[in-house]
PDB file of C-alpha atoms and ligand atoms in Angstrom:
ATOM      1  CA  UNK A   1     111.074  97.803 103.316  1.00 94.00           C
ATOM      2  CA  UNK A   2     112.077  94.231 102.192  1.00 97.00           C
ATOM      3  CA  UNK A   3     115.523  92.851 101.965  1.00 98.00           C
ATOM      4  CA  UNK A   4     117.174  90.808  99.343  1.00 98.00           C
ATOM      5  CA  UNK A   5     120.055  89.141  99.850  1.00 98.00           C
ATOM      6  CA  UNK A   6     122.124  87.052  97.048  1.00 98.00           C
ATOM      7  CA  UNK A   7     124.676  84.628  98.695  1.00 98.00           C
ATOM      8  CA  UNK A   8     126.680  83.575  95.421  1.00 98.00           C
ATOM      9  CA  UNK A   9     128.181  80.541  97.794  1.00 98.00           C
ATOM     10  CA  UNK A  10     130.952  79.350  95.759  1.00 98.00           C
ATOM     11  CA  UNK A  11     128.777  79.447  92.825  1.00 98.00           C
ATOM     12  CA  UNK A  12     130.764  82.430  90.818  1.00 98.00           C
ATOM     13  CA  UNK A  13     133.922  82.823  90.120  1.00 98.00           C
ATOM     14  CA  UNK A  14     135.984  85.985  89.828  1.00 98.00           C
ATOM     15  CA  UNK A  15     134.646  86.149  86.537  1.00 98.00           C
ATOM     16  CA  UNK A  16     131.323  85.475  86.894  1.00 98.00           C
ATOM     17  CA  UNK A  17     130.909  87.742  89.999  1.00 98.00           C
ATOM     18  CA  UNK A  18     131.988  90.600  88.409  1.00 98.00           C
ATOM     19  CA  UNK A  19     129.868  90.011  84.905  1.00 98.00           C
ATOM     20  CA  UNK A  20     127.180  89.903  87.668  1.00 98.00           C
ATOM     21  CA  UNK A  21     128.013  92.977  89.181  1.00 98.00           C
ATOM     22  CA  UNK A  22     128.214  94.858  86.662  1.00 98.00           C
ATOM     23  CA  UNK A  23     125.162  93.970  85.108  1.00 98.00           C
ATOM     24  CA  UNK A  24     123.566  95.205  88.510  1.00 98.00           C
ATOM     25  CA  UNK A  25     125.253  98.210  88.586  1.00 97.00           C
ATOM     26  CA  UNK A  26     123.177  98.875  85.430  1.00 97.00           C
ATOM     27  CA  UNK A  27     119.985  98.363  86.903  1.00 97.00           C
ATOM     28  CA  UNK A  28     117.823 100.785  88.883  1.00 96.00           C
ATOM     29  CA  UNK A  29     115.425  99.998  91.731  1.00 96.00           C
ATOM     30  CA  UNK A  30     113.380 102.302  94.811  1.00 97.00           C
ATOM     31  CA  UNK A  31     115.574 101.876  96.984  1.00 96.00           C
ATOM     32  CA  UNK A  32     113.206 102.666  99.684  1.00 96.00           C
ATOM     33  CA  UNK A  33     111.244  99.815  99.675  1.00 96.00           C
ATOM     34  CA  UNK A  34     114.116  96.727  98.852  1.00 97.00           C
ATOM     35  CA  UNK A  35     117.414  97.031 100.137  1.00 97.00           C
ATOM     36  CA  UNK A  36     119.872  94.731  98.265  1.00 98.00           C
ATOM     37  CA  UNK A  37     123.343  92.815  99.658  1.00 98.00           C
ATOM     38  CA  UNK A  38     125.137  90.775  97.870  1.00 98.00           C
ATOM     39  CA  UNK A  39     127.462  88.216  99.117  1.00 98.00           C
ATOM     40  CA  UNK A  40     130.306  87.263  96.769  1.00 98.00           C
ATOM     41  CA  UNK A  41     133.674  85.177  97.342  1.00 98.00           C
ATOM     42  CA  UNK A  42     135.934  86.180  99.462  1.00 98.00           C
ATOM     43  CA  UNK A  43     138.079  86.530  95.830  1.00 98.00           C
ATOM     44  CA  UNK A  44     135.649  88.612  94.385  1.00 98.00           C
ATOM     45  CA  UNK A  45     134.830  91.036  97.455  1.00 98.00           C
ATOM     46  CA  UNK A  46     136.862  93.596  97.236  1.00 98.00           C
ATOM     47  CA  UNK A  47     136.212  94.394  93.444  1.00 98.00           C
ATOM     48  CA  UNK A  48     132.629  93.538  94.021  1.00 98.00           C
ATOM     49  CA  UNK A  49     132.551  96.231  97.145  1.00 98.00           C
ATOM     50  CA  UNK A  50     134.509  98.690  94.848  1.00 98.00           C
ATOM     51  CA  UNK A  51     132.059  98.544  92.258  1.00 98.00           C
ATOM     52  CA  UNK A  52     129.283  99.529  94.957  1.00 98.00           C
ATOM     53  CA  UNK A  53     130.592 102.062  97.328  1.00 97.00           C
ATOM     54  CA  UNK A  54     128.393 104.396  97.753  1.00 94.00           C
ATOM     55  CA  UNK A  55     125.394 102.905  96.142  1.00 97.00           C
ATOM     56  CA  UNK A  56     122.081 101.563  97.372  1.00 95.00           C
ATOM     57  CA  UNK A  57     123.928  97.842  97.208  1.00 98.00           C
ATOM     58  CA  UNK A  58     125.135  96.830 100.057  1.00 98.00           C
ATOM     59  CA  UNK A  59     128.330  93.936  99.928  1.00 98.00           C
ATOM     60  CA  UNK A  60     128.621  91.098 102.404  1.00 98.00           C
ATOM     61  CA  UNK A  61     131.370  88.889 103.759  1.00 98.00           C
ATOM     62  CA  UNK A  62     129.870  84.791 103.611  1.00 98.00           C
ATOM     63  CA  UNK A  63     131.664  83.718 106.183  1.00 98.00           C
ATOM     64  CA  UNK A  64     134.204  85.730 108.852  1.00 98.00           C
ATOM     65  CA  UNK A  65     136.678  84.340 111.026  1.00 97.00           C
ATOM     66  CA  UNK A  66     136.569  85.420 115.194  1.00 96.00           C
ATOM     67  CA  UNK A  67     139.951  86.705 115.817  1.00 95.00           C
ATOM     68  CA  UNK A  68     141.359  89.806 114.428  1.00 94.00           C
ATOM     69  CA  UNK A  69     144.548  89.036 113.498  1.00 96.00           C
ATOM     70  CA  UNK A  70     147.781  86.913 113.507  1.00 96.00           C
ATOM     71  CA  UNK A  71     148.685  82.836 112.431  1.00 97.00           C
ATOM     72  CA  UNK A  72     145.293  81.549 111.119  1.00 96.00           C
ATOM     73  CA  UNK A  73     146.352  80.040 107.795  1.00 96.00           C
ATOM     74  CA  UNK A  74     143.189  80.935 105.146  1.00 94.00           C
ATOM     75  CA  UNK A  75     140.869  82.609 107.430  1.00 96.00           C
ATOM     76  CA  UNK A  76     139.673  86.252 106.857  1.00 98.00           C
ATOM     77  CA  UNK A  77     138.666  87.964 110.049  1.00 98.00           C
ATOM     78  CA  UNK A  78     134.927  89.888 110.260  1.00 98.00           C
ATOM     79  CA  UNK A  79     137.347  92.921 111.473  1.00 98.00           C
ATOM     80  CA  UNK A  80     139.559  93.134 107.914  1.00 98.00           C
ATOM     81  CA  UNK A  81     136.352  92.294 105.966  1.00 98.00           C
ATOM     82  CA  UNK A  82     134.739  95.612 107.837  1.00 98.00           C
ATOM     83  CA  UNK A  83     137.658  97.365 107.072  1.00 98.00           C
ATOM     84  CA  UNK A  84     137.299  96.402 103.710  1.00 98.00           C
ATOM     85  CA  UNK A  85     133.918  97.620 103.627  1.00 98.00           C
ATOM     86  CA  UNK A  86     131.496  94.748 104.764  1.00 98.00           C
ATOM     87  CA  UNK A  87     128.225  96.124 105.718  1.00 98.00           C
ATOM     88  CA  UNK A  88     126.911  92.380 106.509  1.00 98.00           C
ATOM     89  CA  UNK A  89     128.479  88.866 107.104  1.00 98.00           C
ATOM     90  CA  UNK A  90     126.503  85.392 107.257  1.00 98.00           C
ATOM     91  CA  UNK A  91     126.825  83.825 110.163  1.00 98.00           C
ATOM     92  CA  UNK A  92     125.787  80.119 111.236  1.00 97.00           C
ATOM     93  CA  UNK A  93     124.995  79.529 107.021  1.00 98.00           C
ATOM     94  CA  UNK A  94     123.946  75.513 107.269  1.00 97.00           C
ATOM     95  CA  UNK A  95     126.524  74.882 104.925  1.00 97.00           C
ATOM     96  CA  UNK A  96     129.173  76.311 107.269  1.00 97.00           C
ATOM     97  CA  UNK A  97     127.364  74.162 110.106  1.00 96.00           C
ATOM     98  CA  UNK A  98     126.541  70.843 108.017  1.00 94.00           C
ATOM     99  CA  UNK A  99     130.000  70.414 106.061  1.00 96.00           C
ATOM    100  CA  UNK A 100     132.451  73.143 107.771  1.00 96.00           C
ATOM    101  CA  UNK A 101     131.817  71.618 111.418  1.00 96.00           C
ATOM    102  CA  UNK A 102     130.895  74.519 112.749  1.00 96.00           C
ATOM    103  CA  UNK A 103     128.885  74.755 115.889  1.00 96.00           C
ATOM    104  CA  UNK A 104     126.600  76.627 117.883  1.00 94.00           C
ATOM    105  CA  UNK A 105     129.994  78.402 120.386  1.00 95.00           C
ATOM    106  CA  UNK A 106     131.547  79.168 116.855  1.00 96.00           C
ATOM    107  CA  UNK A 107     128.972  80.432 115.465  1.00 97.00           C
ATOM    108  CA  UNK A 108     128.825  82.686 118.625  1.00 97.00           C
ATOM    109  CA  UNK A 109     132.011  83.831 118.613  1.00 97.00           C
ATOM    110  CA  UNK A 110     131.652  84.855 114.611  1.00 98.00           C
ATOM    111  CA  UNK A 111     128.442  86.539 116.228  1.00 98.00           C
ATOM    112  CA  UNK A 112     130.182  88.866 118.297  1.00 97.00           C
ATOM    113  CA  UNK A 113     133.251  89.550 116.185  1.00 97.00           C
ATOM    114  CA  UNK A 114     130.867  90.735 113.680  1.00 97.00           C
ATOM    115  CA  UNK A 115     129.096  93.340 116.264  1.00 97.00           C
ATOM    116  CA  UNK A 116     132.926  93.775 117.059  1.00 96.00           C
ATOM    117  CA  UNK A 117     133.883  94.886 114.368  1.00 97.00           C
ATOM    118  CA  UNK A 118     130.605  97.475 113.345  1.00 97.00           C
ATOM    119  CA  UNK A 119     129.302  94.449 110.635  1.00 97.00           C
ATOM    120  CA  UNK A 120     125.351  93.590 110.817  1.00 98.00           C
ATOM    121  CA  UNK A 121     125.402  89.613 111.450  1.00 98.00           C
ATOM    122  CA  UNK A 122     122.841  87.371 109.477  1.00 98.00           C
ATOM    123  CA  UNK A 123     122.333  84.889 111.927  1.00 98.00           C
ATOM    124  CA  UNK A 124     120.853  82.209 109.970  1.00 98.00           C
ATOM    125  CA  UNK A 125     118.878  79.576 111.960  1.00 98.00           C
ATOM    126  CA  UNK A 126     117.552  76.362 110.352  1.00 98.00           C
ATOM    127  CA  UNK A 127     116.306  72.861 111.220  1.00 98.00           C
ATOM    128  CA  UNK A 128     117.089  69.479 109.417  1.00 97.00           C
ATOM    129  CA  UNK A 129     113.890  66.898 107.985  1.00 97.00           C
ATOM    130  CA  UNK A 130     115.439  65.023 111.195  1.00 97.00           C
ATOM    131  CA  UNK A 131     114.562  67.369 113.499  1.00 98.00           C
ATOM    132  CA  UNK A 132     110.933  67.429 112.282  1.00 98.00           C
ATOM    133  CA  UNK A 133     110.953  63.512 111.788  1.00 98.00           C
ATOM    134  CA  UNK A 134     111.490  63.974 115.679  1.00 98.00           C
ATOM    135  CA  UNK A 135     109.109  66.928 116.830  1.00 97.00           C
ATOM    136  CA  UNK A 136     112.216  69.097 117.331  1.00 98.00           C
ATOM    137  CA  UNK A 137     111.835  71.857 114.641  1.00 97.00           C
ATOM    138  CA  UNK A 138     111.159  74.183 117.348  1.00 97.00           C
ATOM    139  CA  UNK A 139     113.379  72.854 119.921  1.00 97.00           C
ATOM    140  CA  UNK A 140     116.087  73.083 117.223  1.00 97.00           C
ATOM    141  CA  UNK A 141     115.640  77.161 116.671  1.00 98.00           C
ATOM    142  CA  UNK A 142     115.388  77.617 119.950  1.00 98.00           C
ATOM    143  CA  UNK A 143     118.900  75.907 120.995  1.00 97.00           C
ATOM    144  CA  UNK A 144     120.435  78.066 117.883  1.00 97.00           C
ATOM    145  CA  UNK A 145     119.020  81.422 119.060  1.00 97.00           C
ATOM    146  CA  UNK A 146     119.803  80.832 122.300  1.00 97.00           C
ATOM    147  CA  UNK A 147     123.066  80.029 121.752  1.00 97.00           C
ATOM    148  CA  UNK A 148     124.046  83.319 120.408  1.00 97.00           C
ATOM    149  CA  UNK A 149     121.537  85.585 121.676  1.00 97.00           C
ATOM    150  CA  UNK A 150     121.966  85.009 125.492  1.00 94.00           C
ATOM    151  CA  UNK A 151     123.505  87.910 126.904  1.00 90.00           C
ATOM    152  CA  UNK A 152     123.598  90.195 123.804  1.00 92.00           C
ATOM    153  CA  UNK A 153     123.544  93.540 124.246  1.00 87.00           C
ATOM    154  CA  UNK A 154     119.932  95.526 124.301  1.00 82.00           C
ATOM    155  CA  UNK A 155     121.065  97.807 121.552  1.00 82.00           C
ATOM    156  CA  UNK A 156     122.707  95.305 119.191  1.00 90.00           C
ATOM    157  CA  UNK A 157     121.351  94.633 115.848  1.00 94.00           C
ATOM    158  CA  UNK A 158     121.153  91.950 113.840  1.00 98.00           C
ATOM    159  CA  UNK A 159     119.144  90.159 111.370  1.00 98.00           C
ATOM    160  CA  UNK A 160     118.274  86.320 111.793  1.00 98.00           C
ATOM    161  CA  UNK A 161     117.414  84.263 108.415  1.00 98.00           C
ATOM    162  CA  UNK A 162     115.211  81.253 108.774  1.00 98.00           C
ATOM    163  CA  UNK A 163     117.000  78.825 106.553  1.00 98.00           C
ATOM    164  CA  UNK A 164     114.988  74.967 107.050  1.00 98.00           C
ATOM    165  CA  UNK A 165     118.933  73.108 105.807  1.00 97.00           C
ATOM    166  CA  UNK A 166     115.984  70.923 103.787  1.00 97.00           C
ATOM    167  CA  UNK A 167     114.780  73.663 101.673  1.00 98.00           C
ATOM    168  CA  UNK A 168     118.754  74.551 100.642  1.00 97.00           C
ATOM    169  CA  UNK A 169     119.550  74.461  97.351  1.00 95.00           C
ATOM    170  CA  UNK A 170     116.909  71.513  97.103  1.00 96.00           C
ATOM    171  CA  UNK A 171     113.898  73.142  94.771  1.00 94.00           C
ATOM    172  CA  UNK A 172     111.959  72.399  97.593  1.00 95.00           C
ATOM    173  CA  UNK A 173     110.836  75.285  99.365  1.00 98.00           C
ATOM    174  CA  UNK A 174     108.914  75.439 102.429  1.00 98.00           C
ATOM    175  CA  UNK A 175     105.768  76.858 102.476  1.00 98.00           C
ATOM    176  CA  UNK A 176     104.824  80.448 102.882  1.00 98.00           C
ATOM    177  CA  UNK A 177     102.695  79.991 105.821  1.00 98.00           C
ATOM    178  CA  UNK A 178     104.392  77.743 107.934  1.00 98.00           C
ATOM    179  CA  UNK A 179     107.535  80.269 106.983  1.00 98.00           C
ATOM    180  CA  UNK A 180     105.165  82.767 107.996  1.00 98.00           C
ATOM    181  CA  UNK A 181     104.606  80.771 111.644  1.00 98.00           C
ATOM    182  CA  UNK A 182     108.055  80.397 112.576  1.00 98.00           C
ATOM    183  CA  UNK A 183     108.440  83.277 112.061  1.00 98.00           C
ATOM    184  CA  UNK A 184     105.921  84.740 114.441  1.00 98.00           C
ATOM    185  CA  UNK A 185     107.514  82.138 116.965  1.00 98.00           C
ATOM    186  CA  UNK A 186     110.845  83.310 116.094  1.00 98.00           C
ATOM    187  CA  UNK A 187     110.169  86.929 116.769  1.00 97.00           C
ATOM    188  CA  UNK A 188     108.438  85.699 119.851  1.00 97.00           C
ATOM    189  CA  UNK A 189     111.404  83.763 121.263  1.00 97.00           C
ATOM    190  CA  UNK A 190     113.906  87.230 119.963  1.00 97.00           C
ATOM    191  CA  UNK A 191     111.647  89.443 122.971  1.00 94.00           C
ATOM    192  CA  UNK A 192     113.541  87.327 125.192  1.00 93.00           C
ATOM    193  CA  UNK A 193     116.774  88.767 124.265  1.00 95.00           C
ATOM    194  CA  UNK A 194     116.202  91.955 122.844  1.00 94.00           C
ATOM    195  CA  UNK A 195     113.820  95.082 122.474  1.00 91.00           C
ATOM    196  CA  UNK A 196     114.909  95.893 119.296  1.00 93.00           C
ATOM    197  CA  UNK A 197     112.917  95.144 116.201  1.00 95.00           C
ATOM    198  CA  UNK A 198     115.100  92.683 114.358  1.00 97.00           C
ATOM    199  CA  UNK A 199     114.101  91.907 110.896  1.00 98.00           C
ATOM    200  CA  UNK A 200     113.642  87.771 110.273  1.00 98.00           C
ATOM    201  CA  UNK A 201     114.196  87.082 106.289  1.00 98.00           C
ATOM    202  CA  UNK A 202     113.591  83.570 104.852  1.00 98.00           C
ATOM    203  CA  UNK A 203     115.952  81.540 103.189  1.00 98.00           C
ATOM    204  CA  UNK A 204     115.342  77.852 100.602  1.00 98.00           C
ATOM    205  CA  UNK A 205     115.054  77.768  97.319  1.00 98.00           C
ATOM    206  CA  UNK A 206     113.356  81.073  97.057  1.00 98.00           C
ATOM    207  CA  UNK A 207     113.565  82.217  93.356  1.00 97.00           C
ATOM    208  CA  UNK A 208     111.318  84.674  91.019  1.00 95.00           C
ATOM    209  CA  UNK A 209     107.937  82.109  91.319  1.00 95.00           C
ATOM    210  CA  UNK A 210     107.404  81.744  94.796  1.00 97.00           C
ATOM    211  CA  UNK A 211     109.376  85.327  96.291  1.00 97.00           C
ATOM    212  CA  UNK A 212     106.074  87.439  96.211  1.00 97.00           C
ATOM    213  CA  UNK A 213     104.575  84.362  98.548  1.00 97.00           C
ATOM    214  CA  UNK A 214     106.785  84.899 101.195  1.00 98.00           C
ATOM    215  CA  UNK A 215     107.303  88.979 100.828  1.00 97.00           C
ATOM    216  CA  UNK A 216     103.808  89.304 101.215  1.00 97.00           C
ATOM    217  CA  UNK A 217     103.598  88.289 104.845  1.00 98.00           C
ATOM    218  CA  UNK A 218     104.224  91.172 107.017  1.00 97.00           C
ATOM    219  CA  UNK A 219     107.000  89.190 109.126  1.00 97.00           C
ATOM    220  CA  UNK A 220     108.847  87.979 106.209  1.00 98.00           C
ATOM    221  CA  UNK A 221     110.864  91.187 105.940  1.00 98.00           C
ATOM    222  CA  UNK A 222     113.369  89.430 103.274  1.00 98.00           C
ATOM    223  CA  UNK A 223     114.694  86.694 101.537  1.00 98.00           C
ATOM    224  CA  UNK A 224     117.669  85.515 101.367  1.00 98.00           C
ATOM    225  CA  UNK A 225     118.604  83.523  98.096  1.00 98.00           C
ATOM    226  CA  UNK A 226     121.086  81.570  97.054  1.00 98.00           C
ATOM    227  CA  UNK A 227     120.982  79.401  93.547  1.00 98.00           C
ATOM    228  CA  UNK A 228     118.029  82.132  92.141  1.00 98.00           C
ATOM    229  CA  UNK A 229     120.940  85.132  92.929  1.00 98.00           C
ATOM    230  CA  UNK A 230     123.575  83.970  90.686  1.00 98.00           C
ATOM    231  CA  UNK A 231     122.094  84.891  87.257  1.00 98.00           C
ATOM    232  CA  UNK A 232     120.740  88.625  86.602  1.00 98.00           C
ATOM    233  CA  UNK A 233     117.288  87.212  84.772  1.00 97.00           C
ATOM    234  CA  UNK A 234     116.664  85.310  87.782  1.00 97.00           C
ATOM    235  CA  UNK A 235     118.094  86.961  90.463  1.00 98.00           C
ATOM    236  CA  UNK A 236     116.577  90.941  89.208  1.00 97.00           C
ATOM    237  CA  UNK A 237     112.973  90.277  89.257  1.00 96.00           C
ATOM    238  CA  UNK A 238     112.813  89.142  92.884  1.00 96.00           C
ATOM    239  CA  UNK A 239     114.212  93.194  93.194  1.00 96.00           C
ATOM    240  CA  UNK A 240     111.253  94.577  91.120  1.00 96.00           C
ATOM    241  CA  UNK A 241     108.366  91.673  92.915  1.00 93.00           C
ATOM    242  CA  UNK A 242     109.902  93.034  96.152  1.00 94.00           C
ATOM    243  CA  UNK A 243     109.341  96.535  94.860  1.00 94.00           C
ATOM    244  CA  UNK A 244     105.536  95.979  94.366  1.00 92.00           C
ATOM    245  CA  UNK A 245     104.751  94.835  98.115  1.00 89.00           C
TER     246      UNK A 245
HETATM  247  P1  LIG B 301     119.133  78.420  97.795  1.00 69.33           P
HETATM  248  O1  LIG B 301     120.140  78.817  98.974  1.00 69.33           O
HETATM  249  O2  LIG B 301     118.367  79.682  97.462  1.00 69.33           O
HETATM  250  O3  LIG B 301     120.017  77.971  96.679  1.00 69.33           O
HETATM  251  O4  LIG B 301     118.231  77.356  98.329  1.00 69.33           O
HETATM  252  C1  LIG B 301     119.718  79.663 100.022  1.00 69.33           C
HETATM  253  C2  LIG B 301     120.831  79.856 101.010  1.00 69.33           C
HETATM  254  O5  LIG B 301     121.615  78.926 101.223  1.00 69.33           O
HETATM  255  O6  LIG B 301     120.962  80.928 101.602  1.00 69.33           O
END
């Protein structure tokens, strides 16, 4: 089973999420070997989750706030996006890091709302060209994973994405075997915290011509796409190359 997951970002509009969705609601797929989620606006989720209950496509929240409820001017909580009908929310996206200022105890406490609240976090991990320039890709996973991971709870699951913030949205995408090394080292460093099998899905400029690269390692178990997920003859032939692992 390999996972595909479309974060629109800010890309779509109201519009142009639902001309999107509805186009995929047209489409078939096996179901049993890709499982889809899409991650649309905030705007656009609740139509987009209408359009999908009780399908094989799973809808997303992009971002979640911590608390609940109460005065938090234009935040949406990962509780009212689960009531709405979240199955997943992205957690520690580099663009919520990078430009949003959020850090590693945030991105904790989004964590653990999302378990909270019965949503499957995406904890996406990632290092910056500076961190290589200075022989700290791995220290820089590490520190994120910790971060979140220590003390979880044996049965929670999650998913983590490995998202190098150099491969974002740059047409640069890193390779498929050094994806497929961290990887190994990532689900390594995950025994420390947990037993259960969580599924590690890549994330960078991943689009139609280089998806079957990465899908065909055995610990790539999904991608997670953002640019290549925002148009249906780009974004529905990673679903049918993810079909024929
Ligand atoms: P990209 O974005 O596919 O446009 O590089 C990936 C992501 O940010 O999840």
């Amino acid at each position: 089973m390999k996972h595909i997951f479309a974060n629109w970002k800010m890309y779509l509009d109201f519009a142009g999420s639902m001309i999107l969705a509805n186009q995929l609601a047209e489409k078939t797929f096996d179901s049993e070997k890709v499982q889809v989620g899409l991650f649309p606006s905030t705007l656009a989720f609740t139509e987009v989750e209408k359009l999908f209950r009780d399908t094989d496509i799973a809808v997303g929240a992009q971002n979640v706030v911590w608390t609940p409820k109460g005065a938090y001017t234009g935040a949406v909580s990962a509780e009212m996006f689960a009531q709405a009908g979240a199955q997943y929310a992205l957690v520690g996206h580099s663009e919520r890091r990078y430009i949003f200022g959020e850090t590693d105890t945030s991105v904790k406490k989004k964590f653990d709302a999302c378990i909270d609240a019965g949503i499957m976090p995406i904890l996406c991990i990632g290092e910056t060209k500076e961190d290589i320039d200075n022989n700290k890709r791995e220290y820089r996973l590490k520190k994120q994973l910790m971060s979140v991971l220590e003390g979880v709870e044996h049965a929670t699951k999650f998913f983590i994405a490995y998202e190098p913030v150099w491969a974002i949205g740059t047409g640069e995408p890193c390779d498929h075997l050094i994806v497929a090394n961290i990887h190994d080292m990532i689900k390594a460093e995950l025994k420390s915290y947990t037993d259960q099998d969580i599924p590690v899905v890549y994330g960078g400029s991943v689009d139609a011509t280089n998806v079957v690269s990465y899908l065909s390692h055995d610990n790539v178990e999904g991608v997670l796409v953002g640019h290549a997920s925002t148009a249906l003859e780009q974004f529905f032939p990673l679903i049918r190359a993810a079909e024929q692992i």
